[in-house]
Coordinates of C-alpha atoms in Angstrom, one line a residue:
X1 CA 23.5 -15.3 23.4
X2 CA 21.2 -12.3 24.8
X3 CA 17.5 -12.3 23.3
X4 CA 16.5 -8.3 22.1
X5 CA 14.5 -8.7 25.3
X6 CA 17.1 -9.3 27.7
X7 CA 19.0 -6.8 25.9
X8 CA 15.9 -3.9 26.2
X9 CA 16.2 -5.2 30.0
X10 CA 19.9 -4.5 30.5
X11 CA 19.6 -0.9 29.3
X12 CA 16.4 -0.3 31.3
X13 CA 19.0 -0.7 34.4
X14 CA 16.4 -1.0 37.2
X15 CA 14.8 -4.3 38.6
X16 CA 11.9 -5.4 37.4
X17 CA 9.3 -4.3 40.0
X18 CA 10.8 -1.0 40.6
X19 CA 10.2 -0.6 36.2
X20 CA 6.3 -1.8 36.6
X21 CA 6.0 0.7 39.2
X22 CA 7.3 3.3 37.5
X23 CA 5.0 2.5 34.3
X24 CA 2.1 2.7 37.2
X25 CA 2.9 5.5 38.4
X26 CA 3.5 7.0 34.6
X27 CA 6.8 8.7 35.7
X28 CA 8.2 9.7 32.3
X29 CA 11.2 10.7 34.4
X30 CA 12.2 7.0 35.2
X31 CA 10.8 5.3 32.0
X32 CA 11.2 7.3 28.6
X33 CA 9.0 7.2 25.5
X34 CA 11.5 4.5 23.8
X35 CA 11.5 2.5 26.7
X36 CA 7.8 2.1 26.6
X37 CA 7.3 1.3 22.9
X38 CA 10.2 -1.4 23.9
X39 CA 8.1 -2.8 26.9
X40 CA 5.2 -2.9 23.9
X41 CA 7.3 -4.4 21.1
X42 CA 8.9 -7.3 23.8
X43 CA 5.1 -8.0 25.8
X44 CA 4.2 -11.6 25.7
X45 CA 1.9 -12.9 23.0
X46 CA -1.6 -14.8 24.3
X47 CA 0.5 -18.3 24.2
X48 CA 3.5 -17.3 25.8
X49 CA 1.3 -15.6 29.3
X50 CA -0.4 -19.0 29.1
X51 CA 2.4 -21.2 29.5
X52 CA 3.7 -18.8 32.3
X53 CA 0.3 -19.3 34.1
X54 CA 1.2 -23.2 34.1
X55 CA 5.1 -22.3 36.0
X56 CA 5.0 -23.5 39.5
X57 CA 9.0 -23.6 40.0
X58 CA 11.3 -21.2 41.9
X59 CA 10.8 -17.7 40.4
X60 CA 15.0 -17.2 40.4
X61 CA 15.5 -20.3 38.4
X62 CA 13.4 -18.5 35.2
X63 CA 15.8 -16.4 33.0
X64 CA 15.2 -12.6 32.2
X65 CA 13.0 -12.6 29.5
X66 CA 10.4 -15.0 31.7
X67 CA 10.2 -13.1 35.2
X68 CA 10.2 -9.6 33.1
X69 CA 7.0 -11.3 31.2
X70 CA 5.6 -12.1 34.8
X71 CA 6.0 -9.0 36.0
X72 CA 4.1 -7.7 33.4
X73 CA 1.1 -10.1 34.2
X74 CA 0.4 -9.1 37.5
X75 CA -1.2 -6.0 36.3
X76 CA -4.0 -6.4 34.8
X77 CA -4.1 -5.1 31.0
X78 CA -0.7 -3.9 31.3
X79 CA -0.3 -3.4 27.6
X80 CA -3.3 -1.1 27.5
X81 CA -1.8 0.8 30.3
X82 CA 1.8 0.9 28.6
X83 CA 0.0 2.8 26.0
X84 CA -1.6 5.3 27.7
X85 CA 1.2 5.8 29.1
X86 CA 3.2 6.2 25.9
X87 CA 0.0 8.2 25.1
X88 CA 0.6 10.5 27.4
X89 CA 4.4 11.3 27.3
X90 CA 4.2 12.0 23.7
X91 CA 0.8 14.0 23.7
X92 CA 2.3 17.9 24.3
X93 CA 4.7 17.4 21.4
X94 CA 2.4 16.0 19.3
X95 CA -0.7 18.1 19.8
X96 CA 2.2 21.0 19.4
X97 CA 3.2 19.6 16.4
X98 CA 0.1 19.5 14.8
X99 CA -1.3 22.7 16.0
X100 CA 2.4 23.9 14.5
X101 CA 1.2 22.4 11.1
X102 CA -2.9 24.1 11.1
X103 CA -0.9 27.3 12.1
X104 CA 1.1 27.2 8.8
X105 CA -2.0 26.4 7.0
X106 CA -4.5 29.1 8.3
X107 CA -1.3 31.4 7.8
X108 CA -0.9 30.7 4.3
X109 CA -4.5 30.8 3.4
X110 CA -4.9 34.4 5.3
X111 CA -1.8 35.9 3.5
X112 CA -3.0 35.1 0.3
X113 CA -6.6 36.1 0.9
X114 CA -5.3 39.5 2.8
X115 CA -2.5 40.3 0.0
X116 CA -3.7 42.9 -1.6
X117 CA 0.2 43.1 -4.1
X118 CA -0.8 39.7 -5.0
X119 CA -4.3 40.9 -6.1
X120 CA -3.2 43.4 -8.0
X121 CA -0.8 41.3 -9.8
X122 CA -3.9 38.9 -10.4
X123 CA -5.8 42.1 -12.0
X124 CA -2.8 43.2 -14.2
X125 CA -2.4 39.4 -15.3
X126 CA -5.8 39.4 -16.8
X127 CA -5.7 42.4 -18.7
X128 CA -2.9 41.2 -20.3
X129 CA -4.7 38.1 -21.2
X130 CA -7.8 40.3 -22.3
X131 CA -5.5 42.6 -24.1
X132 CA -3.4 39.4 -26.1
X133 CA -6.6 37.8 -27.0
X134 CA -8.8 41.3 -28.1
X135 CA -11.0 40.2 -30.8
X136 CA -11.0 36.8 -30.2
X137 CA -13.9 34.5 -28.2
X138 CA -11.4 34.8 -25.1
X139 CA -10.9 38.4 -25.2
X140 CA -13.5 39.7 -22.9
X141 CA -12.7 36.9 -19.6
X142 CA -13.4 38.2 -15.9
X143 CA -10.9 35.4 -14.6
X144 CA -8.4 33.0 -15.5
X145 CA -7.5 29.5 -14.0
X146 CA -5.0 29.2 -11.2
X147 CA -2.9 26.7 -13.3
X148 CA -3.0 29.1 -15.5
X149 CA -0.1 31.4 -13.7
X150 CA 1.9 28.8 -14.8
X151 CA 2.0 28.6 -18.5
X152 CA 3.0 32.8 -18.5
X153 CA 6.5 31.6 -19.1
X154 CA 5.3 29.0 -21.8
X155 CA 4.5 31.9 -24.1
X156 CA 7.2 33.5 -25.4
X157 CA 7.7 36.8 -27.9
X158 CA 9.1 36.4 -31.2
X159 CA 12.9 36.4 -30.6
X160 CA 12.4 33.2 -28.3
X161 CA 14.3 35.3 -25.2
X162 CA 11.2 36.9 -23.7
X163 CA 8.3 35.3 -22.1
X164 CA 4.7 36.7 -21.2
X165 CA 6.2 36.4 -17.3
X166 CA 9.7 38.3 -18.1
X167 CA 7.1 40.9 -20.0
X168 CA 4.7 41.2 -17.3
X169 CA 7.5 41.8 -14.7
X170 CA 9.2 45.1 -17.0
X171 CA 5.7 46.4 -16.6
X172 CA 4.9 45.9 -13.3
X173 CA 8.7 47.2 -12.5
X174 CA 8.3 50.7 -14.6
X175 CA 4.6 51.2 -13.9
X176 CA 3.9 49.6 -10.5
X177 CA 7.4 48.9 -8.8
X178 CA 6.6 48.5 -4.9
X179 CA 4.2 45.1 -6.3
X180 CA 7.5 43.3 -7.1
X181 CA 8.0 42.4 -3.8
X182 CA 4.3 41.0 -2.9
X183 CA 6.4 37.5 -2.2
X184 CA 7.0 39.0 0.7
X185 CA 2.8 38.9 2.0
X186 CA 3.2 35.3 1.8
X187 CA 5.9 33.9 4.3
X188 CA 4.2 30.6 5.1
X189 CA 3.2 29.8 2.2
X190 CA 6.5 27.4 1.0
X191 CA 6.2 25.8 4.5
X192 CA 3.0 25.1 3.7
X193 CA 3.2 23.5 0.5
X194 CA 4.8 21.1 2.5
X195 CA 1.5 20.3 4.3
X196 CA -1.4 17.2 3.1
X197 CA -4.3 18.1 4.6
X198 CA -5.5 14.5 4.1
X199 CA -1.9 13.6 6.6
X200 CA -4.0 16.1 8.8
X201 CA -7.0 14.6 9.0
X202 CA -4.9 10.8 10.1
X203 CA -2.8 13.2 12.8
X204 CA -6.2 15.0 14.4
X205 CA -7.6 11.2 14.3
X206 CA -4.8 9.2 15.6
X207 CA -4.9 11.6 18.7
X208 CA -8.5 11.4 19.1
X209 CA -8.3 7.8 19.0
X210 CA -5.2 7.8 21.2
X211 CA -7.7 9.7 23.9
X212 CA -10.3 7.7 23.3
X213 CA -8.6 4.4 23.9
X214 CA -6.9 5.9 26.9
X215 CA -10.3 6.9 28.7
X216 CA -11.6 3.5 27.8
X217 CA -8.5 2.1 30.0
X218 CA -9.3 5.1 32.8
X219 CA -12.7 3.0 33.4
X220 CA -11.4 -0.4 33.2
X221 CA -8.6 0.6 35.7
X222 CA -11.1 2.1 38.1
X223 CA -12.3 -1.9 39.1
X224 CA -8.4 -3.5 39.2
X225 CA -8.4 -2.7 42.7
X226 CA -5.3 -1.5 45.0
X227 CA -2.8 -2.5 42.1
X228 CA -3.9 1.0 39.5
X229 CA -5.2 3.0 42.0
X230 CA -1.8 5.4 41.6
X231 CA -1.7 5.1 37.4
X232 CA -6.1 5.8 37.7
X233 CA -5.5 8.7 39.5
X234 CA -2.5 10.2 37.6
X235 CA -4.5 9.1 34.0
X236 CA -7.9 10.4 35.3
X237 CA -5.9 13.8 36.0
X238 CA -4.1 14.1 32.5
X239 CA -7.3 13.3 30.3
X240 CA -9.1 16.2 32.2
X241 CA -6.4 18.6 30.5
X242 CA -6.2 16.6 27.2
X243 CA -9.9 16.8 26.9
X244 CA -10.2 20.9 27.4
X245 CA -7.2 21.0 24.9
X246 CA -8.1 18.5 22.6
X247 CA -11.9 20.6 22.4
X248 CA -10.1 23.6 21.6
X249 CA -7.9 21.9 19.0
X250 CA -11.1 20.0 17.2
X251 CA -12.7 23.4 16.6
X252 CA -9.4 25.1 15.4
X253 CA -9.1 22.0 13.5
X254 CA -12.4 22.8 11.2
X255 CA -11.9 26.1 11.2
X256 CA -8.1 25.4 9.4
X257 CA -10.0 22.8 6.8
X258 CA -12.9 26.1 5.7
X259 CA -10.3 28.2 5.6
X260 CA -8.2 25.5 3.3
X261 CA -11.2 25.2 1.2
X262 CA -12.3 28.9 0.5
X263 CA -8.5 29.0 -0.5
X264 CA -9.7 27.6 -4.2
X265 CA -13.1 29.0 -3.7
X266 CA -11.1 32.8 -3.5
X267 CA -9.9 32.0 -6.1
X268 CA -12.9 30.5 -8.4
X269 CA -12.3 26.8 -8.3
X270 CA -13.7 24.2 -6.7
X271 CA -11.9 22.9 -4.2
X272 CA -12.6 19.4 -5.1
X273 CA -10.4 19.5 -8.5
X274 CA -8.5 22.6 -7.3
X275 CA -7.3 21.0 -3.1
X276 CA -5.2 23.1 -0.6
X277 CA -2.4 21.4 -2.0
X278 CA -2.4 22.3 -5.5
X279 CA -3.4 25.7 -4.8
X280 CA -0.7 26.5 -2.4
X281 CA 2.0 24.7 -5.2
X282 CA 0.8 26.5 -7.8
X283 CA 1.2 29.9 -6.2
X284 CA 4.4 28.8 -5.0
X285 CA 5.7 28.1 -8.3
X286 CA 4.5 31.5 -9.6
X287 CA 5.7 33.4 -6.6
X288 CA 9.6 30.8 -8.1
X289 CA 9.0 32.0 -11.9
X290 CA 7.8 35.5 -11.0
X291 CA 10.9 36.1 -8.8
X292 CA 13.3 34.6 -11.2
X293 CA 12.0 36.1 -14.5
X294 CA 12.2 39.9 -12.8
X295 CA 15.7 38.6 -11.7
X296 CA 16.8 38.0 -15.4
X297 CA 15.5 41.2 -16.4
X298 CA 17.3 43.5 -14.1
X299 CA 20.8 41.8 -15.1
X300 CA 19.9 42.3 -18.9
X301 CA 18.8 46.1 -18.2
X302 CA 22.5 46.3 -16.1
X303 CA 24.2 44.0 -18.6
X304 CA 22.9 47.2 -21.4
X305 CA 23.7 49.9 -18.9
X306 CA 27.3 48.4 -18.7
X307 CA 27.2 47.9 -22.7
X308 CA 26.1 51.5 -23.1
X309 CA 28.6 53.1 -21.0
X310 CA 31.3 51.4 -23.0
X311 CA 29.6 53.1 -26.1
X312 CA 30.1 56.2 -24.3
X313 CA 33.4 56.3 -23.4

């Protein structure tokens, strides 16, 4: 019965030198991403490249598994290699990725900042607060907590139906109507709820490191002699790109995290207890409540307006 290494061979459908060269010559044309992390997941262990060292029989009479483990030793740190090579096949989509993700996060952070709806809102907001709590120690407050948005439909009015949210919404709707639709300042904001900063920080160090441990092979490779003179020249040319984009995405980078921090501090908290995170759910949830409770107030003003013209008639 076929070992998953004799199996990961018969899909690879090319002989064995013709696949080493290929992973030399880092042509992602030939060898695929998958078919890498394969060669990776099947390389010999320490004890199984010893006991090859020791085989002095007829190459033919080893099975699959054995000469494809062979092959693999006649390069010197192949595994090394077999990750910069997986390295640099996957390094476009993932720096795209990730520049993808600090996009939607600098987004967010400048649409809040920049909404000048959503201010306003913020301004009514506290003078209803001020005006609910006149006379009292609480009365006289120049801001309010951020969490703070999220209790407005906690409070309700006497007949249980109406909360401080649905209340704030018939106000801004007969006194200040084109603020109703200040949602629409913050498009990336839900996508980036969906954003750790902290899975940010692994993702900009993963490919740092990836880099890194690819220019450490680059200078190993340079002293293997005629056998990585093709995969040194092909890997010295693809980290001279990745480095000028990778400088430009480091500073971008920490530009993303300020701007992810003075999200809390625009809004006086500390970003330590108040992260990007929170922030960004929280005014995603009052963007949800807002939307819904101004929702359930126009069908009760059309459920009356139907009520009233059945009156009339």
């Amino acid at each position: 019965m076929a070992n998953n290494t004799e199996i990961m061979l018969a899909k690879l459908k090319m002989p064995l030198p013709d696949m080493v060269a290929a992973i030399l010559a880092m042509n992602d044309e030939l060898i695929d991403s998958d078919q890498v992390e394969d060669c990776l997941k099947f390389y010999p262990t320490n004890e199984e490249m010893e006991q090859l060292k020791k085989f002095t029989d007829d190459y033919e009479t080893l099975g699959k598994r054995e000469q494809y483990f062979l092959e693999l030793m006649k390069v010197p740190r192949m595994d090394a290699k077999l990750r910069a090579f997986l390295f640099k096949i996957k390094f476009n989509v993932q720096l795209s990725e990730f520049k993808t993700s600090l996009n939607t996060v600098n987004s967010a952070c400048d649409e809040v900042r920049r909404s000048t709806k959503l201010k306003e809102i913020m301004k009514r907001i506290l003078y209803l607060g001020n005006t609910l709590n006149q006379g009292t120690a609480r009365g006289a407050a120049v801001g309010f907590k951020l969490d703070s948005l999220l209790i407005l439909t906690d409070t309700r009015a006497s007949d249980s139906k109406m909360t401080l949210m649905h209340y704030l919404c018939k106000k801004i709707a007969s006194k200040s109507p084109s603020l109703l639709d200040f949602h629409e300042d913050l498009v990336s904001l839900e996508a980036a709820t969906e954003i750790e900063l902290k899975v940010l920080a692994e993702e900009m160090q993963s490919i740092t490191m990836g880099l890194e441990n690819a220019k450490q092979e680059l200078d190993a490779s340079a002293n293997d002699g005629p056998i990585s003179q093709g995969f040194h020249k092909t890997l010295k040319e693809f980290i001279g790109q990745a480095e000028t984009e990778m400088a430009s995405i480091t500073e971008f980078y920490s530009i993303v995290c300020r701007n992810a921090d003075a999200l809390a501090i625009y809004f006086g908290e500390d970003p330590t207890r108040c992260p990007f995170e929170q922030a960004t759910m929280t005014l995603l949830n009052f963007v949800r409540l807002f939307r819904k409770c101004d929702e359930e107030n126009r069908k009760q003003e059309a459920e009356m307006e139907e009520v009233k013209g059945v009156n009339v008639k």
